[in-house]
mmCIF file of C-alpha atoms in Angstrom:
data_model
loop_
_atom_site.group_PDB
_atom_site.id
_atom_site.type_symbol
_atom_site.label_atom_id
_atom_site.label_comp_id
_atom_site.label_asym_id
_atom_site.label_seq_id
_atom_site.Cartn_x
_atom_site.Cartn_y
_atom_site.Cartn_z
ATOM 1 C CA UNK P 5 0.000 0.000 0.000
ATOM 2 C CA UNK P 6 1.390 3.109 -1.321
ATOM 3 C CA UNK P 7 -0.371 6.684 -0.036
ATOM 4 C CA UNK P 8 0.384 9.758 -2.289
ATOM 5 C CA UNK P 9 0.623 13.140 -0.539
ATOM 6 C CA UNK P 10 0.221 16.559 -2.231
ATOM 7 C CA UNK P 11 3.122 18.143 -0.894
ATOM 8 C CA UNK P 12 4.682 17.895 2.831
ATOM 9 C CA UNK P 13 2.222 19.385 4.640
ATOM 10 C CA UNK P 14 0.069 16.712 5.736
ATOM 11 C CA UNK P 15 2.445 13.817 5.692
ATOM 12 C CA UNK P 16 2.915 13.635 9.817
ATOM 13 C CA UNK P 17 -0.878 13.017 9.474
ATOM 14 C CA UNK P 18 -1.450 10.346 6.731
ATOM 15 C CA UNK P 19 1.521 8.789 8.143
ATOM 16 C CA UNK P 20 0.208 8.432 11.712
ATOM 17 C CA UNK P 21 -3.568 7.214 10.241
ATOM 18 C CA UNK P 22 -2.009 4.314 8.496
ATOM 19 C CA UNK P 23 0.201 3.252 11.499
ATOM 20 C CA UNK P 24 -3.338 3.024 13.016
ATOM 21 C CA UNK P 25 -4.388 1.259 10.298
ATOM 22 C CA UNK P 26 -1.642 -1.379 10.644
ATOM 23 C CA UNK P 27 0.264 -0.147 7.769
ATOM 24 C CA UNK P 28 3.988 0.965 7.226
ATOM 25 C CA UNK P 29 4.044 4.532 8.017
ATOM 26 C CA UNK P 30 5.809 6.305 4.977
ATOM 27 C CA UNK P 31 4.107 8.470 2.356
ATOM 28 C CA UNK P 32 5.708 9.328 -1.370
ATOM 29 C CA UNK P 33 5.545 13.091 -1.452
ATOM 30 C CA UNK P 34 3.937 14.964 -4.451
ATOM 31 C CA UNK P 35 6.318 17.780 -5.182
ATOM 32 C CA UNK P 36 4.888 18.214 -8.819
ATOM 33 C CA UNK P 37 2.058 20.447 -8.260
ATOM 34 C CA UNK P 38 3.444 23.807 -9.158
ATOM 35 C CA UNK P 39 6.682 23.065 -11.464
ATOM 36 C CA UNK P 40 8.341 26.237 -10.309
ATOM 37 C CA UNK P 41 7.651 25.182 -6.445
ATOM 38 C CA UNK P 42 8.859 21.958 -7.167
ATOM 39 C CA UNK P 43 12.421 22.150 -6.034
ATOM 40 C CA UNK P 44 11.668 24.227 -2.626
ATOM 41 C CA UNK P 45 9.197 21.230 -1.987
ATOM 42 C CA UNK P 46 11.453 18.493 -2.487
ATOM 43 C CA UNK P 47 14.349 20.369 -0.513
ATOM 44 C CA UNK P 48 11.926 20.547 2.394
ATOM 45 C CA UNK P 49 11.342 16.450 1.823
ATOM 46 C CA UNK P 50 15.305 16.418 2.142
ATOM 47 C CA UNK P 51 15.462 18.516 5.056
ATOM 48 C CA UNK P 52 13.055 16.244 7.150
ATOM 49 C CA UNK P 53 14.632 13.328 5.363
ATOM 50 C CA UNK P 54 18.157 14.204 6.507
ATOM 51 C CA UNK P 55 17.094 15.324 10.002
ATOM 52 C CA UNK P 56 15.840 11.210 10.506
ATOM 53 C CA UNK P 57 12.164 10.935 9.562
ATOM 54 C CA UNK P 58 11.014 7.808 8.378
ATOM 55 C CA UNK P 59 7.833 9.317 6.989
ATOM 56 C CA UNK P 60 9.182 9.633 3.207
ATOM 57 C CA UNK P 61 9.108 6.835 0.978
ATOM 58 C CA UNK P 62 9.811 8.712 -1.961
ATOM 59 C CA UNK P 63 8.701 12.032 -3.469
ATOM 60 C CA UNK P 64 7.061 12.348 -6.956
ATOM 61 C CA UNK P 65 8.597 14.993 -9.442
ATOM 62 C CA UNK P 66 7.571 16.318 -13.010
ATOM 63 C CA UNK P 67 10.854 16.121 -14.632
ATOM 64 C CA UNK P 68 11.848 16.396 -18.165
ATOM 65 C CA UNK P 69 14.908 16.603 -20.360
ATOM 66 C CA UNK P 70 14.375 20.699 -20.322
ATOM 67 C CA UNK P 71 12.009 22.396 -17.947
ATOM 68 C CA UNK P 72 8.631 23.972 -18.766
ATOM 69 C CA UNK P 73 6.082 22.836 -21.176
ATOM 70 C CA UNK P 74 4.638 23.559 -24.875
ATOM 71 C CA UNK P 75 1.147 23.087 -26.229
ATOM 72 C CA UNK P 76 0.313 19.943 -28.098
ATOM 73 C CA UNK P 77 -0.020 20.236 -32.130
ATOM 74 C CA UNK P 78 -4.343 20.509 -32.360
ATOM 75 C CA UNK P 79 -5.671 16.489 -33.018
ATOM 76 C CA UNK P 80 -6.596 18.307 -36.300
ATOM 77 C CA UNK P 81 -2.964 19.532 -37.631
ATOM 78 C CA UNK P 82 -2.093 17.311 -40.406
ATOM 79 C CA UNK P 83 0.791 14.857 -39.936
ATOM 80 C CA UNK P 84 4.582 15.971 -39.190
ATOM 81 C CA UNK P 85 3.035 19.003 -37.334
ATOM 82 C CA UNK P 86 4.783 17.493 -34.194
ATOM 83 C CA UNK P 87 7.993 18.627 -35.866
ATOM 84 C CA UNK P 88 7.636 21.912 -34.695
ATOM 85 C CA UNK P 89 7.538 20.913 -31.088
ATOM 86 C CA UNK P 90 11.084 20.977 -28.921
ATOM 87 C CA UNK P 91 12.885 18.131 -28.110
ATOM 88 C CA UNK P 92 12.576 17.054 -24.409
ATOM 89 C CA UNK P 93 9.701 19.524 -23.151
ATOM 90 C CA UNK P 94 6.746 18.751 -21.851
ATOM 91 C CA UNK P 95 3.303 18.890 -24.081
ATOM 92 C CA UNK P 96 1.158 18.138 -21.178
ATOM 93 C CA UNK P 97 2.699 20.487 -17.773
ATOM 94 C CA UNK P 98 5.311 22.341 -16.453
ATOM 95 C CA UNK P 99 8.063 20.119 -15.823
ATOM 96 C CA UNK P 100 11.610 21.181 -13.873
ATOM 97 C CA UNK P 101 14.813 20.386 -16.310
ATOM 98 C CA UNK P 102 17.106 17.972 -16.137
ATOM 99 C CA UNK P 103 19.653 19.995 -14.338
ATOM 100 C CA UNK P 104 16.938 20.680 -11.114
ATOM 101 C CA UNK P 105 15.980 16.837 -11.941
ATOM 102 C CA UNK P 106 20.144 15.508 -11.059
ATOM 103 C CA UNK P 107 20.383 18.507 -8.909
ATOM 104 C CA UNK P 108 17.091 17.579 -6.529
ATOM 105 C CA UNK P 109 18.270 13.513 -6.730
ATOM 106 C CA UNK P 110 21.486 14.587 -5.504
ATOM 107 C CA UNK P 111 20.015 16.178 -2.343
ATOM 108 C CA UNK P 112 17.702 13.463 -2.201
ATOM 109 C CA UNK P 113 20.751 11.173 -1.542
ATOM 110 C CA UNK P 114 22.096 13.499 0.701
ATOM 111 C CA UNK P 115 19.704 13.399 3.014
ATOM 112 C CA UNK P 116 19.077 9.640 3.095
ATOM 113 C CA UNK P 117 23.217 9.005 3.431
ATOM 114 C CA UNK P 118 22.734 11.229 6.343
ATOM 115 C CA UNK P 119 19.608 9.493 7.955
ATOM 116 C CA UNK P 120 21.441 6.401 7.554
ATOM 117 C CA UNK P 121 24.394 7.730 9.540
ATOM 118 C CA UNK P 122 22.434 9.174 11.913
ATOM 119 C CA UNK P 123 19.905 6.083 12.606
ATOM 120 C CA UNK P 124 22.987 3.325 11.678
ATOM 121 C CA UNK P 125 21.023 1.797 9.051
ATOM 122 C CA UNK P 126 24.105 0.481 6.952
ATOM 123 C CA UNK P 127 21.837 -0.274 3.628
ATOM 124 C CA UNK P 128 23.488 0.716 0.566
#
């Protein structure tokens, strides 16, 4: 059972209702609601991550080879129209770029090296 939570804000709370529930009490974190909040979310995730909570099980992020989006070619243009569009952006939302994307993973590691080390969880 995997629960989903848009952004951090309620995550102490979904992750206490399924302990009651008998569940593993973790969450994945949306970060992906607002592409240009997206990196401030997940450094808040690493933050809480780093400082030893156990709530995260993994954060969700609208990533793309380059960040922002372009509209789709109308269902009515007539076949190549896709040409026009960029390579690597989004046609459906905002996404952060590639160099957020490696810079928010490497953060992400960060944090869980450091919960590791603090909590002396050895796992790779």
């Amino acid at each position: 059972c995997h629960a989903i939570v848009a952004g951090d804000g309620a995550l102490a709370d979904v992750c206490a209702q399924l302990r009651d529930a008998g569940l593993r009490g973790a969450a994945v974190v949306d970060c992906s609601a607002r592409a240009s909040d997206a990196v401030v979310a997940v450094s808040r995730v690493a933050a809480n991550v780093a400082a030893g909570s156990m709530d995260v099980s993994g954060v969700l992020l609208k990533s793309n080879l380059e960040a922002g989006a372009q509209p789709a070619p109308a269902q009515d243009e007539r076949p190549g129209a896709a040409s026009g569009l960029k390579h690597g952006v989004s046609i459906t939302e905002p996404c952060v770029g590639w160099e957020e994307t490696y810079s928010v993973l490497e953060a992400l590691a960060a944090a869980v090296k450091a919960r590791r080390a603090a909590t002396g969880d050895g796992a790779p």
